[in-house]
Short mmCIF file of C-alpha atoms in Angstrom, two decimals:
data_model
loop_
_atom_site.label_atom_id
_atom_site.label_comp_id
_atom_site.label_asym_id
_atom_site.label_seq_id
_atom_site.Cartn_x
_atom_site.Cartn_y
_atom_site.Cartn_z
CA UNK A 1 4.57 -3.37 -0.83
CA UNK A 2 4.10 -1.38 2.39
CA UNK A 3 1.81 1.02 0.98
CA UNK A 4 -1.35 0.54 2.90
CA UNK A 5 0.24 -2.61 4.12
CA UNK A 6 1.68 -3.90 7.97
CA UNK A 7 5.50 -4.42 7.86
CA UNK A 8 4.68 -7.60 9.47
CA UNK A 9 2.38 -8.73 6.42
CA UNK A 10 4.82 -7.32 4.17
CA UNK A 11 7.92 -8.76 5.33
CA UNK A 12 7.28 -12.50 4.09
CA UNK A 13 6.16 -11.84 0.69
CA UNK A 14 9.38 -9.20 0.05
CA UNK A 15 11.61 -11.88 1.31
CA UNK A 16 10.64 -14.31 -1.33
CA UNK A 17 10.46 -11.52 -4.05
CA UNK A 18 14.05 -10.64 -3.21
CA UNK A 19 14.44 -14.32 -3.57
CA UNK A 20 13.15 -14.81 -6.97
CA UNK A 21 13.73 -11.29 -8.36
CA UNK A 22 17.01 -9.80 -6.73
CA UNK A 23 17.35 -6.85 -9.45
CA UNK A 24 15.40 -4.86 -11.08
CA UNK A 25 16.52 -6.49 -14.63
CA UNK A 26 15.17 -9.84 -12.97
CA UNK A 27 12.14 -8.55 -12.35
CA UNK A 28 11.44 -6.71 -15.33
CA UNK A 29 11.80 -9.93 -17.06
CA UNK A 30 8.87 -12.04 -14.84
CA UNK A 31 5.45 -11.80 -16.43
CA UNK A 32 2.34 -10.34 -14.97
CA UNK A 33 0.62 -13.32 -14.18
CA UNK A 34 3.70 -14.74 -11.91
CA UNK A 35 4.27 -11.26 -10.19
CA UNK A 36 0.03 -11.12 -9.44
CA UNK A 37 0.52 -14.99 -7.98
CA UNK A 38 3.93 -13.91 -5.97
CA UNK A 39 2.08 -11.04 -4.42
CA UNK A 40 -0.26 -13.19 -2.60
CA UNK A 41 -2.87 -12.25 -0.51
CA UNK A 42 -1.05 -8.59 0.30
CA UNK A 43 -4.24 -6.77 -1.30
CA UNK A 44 -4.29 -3.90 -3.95
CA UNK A 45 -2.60 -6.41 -6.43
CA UNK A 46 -2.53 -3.07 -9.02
CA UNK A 47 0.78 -2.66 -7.01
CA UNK A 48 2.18 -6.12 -8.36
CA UNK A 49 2.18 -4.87 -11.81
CA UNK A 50 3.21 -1.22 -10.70
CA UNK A 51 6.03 -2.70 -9.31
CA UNK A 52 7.26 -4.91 -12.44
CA UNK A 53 6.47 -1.30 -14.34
CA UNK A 54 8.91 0.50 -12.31
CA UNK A 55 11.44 -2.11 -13.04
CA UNK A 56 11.24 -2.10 -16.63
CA UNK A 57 11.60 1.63 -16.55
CA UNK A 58 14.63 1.54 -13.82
CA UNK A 59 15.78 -0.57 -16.46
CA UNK A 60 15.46 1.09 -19.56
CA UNK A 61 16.23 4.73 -18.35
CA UNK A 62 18.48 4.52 -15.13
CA UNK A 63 20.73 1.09 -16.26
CA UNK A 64 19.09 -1.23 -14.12
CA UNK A 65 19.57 0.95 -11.09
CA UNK A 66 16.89 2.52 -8.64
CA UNK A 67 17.66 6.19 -8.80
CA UNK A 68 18.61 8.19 -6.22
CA UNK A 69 16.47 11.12 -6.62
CA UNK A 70 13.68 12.16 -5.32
CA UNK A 71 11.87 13.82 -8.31
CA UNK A 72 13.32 10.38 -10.41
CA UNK A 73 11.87 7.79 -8.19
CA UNK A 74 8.03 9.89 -8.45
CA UNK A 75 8.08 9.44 -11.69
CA UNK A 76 8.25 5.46 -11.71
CA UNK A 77 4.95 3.67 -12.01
CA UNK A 78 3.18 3.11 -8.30
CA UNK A 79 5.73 5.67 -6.26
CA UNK A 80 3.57 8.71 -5.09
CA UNK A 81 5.11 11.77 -2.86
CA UNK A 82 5.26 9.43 0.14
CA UNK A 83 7.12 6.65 -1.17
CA UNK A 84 9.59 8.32 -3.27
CA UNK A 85 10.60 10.46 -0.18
CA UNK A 86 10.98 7.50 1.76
CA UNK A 87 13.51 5.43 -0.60
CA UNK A 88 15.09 8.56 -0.85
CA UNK A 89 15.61 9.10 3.11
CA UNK A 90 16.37 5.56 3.99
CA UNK A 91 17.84 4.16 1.18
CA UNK A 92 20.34 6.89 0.36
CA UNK A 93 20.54 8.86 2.88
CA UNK A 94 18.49 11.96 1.27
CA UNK A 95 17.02 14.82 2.94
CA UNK A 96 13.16 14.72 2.26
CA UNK A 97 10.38 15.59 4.26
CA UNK A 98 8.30 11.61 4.83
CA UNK A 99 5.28 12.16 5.88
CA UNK A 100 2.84 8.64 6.67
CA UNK A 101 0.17 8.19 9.09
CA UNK A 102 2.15 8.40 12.17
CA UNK A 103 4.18 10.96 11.20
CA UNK A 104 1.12 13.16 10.76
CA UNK A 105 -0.65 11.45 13.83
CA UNK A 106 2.68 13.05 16.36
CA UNK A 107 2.67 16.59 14.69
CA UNK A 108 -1.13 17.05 15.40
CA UNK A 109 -0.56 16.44 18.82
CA UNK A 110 2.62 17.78 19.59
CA UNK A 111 2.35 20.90 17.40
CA UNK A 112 -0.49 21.65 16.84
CA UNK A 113 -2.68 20.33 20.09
CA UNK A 114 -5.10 17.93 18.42
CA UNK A 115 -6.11 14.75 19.06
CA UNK A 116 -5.76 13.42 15.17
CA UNK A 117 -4.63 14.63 12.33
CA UNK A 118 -6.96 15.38 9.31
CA UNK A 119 -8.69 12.66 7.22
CA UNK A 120 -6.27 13.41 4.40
CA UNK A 121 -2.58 15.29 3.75
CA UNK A 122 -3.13 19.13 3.75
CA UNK A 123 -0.80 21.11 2.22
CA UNK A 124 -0.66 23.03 5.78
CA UNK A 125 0.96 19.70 7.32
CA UNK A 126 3.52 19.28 4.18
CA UNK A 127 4.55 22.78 4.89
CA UNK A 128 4.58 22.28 9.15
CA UNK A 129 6.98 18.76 8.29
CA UNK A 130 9.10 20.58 6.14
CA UNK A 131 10.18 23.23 8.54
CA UNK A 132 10.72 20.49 11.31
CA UNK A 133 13.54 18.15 9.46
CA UNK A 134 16.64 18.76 9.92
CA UNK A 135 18.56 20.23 7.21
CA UNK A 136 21.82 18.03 7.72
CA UNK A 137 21.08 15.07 5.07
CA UNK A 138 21.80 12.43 7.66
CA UNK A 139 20.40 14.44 10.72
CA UNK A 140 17.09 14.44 8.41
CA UNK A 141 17.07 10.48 7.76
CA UNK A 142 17.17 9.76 11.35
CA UNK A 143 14.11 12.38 11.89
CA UNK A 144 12.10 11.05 9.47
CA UNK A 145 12.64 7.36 10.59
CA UNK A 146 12.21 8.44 14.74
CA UNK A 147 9.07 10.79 14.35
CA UNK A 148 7.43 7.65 12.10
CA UNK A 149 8.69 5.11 14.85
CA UNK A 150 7.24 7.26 17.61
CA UNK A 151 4.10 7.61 16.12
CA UNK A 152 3.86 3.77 15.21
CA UNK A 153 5.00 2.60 18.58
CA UNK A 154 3.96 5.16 21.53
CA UNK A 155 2.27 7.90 20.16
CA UNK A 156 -0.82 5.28 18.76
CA UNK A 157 -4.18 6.25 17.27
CA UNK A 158 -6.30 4.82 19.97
CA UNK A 159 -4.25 4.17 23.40
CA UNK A 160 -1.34 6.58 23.11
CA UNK A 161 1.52 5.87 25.72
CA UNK A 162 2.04 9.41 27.00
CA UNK A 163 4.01 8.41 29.48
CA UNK A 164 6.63 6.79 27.69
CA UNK A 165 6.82 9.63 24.92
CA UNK A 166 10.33 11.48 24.75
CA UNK A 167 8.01 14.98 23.77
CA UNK A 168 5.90 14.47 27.05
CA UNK A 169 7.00 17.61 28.07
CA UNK A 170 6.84 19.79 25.30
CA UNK A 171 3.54 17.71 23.49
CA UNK A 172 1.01 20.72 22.83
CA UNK A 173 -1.69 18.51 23.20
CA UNK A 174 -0.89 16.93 26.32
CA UNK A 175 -0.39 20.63 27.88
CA UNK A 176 -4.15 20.55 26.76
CA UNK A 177 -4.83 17.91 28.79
CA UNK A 178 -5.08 15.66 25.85
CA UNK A 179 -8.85 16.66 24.67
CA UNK A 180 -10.46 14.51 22.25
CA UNK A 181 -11.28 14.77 18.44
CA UNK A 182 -13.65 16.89 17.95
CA UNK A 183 -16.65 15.97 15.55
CA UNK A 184 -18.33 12.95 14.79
CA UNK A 185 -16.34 9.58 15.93
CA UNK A 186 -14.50 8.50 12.51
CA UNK A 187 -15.41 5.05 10.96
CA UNK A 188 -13.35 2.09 9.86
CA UNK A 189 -13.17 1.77 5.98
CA UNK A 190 -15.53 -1.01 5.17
CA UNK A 191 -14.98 -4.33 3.60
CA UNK A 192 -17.29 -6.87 3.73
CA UNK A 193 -19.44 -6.82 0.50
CA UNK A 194 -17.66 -4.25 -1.33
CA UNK A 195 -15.91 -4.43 -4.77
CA UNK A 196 -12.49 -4.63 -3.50
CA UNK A 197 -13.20 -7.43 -0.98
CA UNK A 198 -15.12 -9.29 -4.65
CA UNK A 199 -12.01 -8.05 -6.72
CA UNK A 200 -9.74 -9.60 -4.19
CA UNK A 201 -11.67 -12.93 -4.52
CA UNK A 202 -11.61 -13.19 -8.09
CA UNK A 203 -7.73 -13.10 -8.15
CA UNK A 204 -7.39 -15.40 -5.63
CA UNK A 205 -9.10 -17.95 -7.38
CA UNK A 206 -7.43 -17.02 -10.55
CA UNK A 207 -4.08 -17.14 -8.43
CA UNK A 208 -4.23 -20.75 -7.37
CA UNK A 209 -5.39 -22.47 -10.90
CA UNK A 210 -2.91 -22.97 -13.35
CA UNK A 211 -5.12 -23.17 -16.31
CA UNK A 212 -8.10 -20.64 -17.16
CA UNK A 213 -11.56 -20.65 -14.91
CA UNK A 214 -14.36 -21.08 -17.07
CA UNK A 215 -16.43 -17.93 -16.21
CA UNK A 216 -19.75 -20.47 -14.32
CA UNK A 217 -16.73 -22.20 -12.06
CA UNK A 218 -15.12 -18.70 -11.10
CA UNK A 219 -18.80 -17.36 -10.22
CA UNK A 220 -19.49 -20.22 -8.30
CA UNK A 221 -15.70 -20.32 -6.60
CA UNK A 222 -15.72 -16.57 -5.46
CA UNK A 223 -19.65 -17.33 -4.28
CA UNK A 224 -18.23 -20.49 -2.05
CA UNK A 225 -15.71 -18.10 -0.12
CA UNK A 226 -18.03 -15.25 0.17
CA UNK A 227 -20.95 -17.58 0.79
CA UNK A 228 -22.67 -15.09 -1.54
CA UNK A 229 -25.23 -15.77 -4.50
CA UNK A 230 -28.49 -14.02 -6.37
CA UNK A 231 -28.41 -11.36 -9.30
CA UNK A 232 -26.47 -9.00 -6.87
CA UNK A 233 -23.61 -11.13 -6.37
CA UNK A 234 -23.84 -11.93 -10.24
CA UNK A 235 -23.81 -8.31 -11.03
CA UNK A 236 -20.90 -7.33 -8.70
CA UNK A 237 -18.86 -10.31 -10.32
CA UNK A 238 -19.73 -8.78 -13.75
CA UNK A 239 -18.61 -5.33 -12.43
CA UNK A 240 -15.88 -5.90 -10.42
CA UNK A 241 -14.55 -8.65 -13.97
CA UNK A 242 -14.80 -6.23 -16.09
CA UNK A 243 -12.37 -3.68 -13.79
CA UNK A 244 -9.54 -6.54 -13.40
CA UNK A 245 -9.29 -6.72 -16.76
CA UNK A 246 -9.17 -3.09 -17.66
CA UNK A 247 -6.29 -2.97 -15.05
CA UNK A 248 -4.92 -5.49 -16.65
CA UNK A 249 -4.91 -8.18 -13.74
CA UNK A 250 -7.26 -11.00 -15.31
CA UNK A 251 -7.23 -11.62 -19.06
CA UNK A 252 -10.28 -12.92 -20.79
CA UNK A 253 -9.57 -16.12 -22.84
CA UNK A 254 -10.16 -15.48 -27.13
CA UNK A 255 -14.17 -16.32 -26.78
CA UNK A 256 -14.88 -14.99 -23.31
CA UNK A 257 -15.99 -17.97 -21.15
CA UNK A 258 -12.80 -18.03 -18.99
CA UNK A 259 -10.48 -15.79 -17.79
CA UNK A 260 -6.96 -16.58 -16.12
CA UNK A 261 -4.62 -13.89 -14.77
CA UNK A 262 -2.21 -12.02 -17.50
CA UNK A 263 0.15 -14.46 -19.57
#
């Protein structure tokens, strides 16, 4: 759920999923359309059914249990590099190398001297993480965890609290006298008007109707909250359609004219 998602956004939503589906088994059990509803308005709602995925496999290979391992938990549906080595590390106590935003965000600057890190992972800052954690197993848990923390909390993007920072006097790129990113300034992803902001609306609507939109009242629904209409709206809605239901997060009814989230 935290992928690409606040804690603070996060935090609600797990609470009542841990409610409702304590174990795996439980959750294996729910049905797509009830884990898409739970999920709420958390975004990416691929990662709903990902997550009911990886609980029907914890369930059918591992006995209903997460697995411990690192190379185990990448090969569930929805767990990447990132999240596999973090439910490794803080769940049980692993040594992995975790390596988010803020972790990447601290070793530019106090490494390597720059402002920000790269737009994406390099395999040069996999390798620079890996030689930095500790190789004790717990030593390396409580690494991972602080370097992310520090990063989150006083080594920030855009106002940075040098003076608070525990590497003040070893930071590389406060010896630099903290120079800025060089290049063009970088730019917010956008969201207004795009497919995922449209994709987002169609579920919602889907999400709070308990029987199947006829395809005119979802058009006219998602145009209401996006105060959008004309044959571009009507195209995108066509477009961005025909992707939820090849991800499988909005079924069609038999003939077409509705659609209501999976049964």
């Amino acid at each position: 759920m935290a992928q690409q998602t606040p804690v603070a956004r996060v935090e609600p939503v797990w609470r009542e999923w841990m409610a409702r589906w304590p174990t795996p088994e439980a959750l294996a059990e729910a049905s797509p359309g009830d884990v898409v509803r739970a999920w709420g308005r958390l975004g990416y709602p691929r990662r709903a059914l990902r997550l009911r995925e990886a609980a029907m496999v914890i369930l059918e290979r591992h006995g209903g249990e997460v697995p411990a391992d690192e190379d185990a938990l990448r090969a569930l549906p929805g767990v990447g590099a990132y999240t596999a080595a973090a439910v490794a590390a803080f769940a049980f106590g692993r040594r992995t190398v975790v390596v988010d935003t803020n972790v990447r965000r601290v070793l530019a600057r106090a490494v390597e001297g720059r402002a920000l890190a790269a737009p994406s992972l390099t395999a040069a800052e996999q390798r620079l993480a890996a030689t930095l954690v500790p190789t004790a197993a717990a030593d390396a848990a409580v690494w991972n965890v602080a370097v992310m923390e520090l990063g989150a909390l006083v080594c920030r993007a855009r106002v940075p609290r040098c003076a608070d920072c525990p590497l003040a006097q070893v930071c590389a790129w406060r010896a630099a006298g903290s120079p800025a990113e060089a290049g063009p300034p970088r730019r917010g992803q956008a969201w207004a008007g795009t497919d995922r902001q449209m994709r987002g609306a169609l579920v919602q609507v889907l999400r709070e109707r308990s029987s199947p939109v006829p395809r005119g009242a979802l058009e006219e629904a998602v145009a209401q909250r996006l105060r959008r209409h004309g044959t571009g709206h009507l195209e995108q809605v066509d477009r961005c359609l025909a992707s939820l239901v090849e991800d499988g997060l909005v079924e069609p009814v038999p003939d077409g004219t509705a659609f209501a989230l999976p049964a």
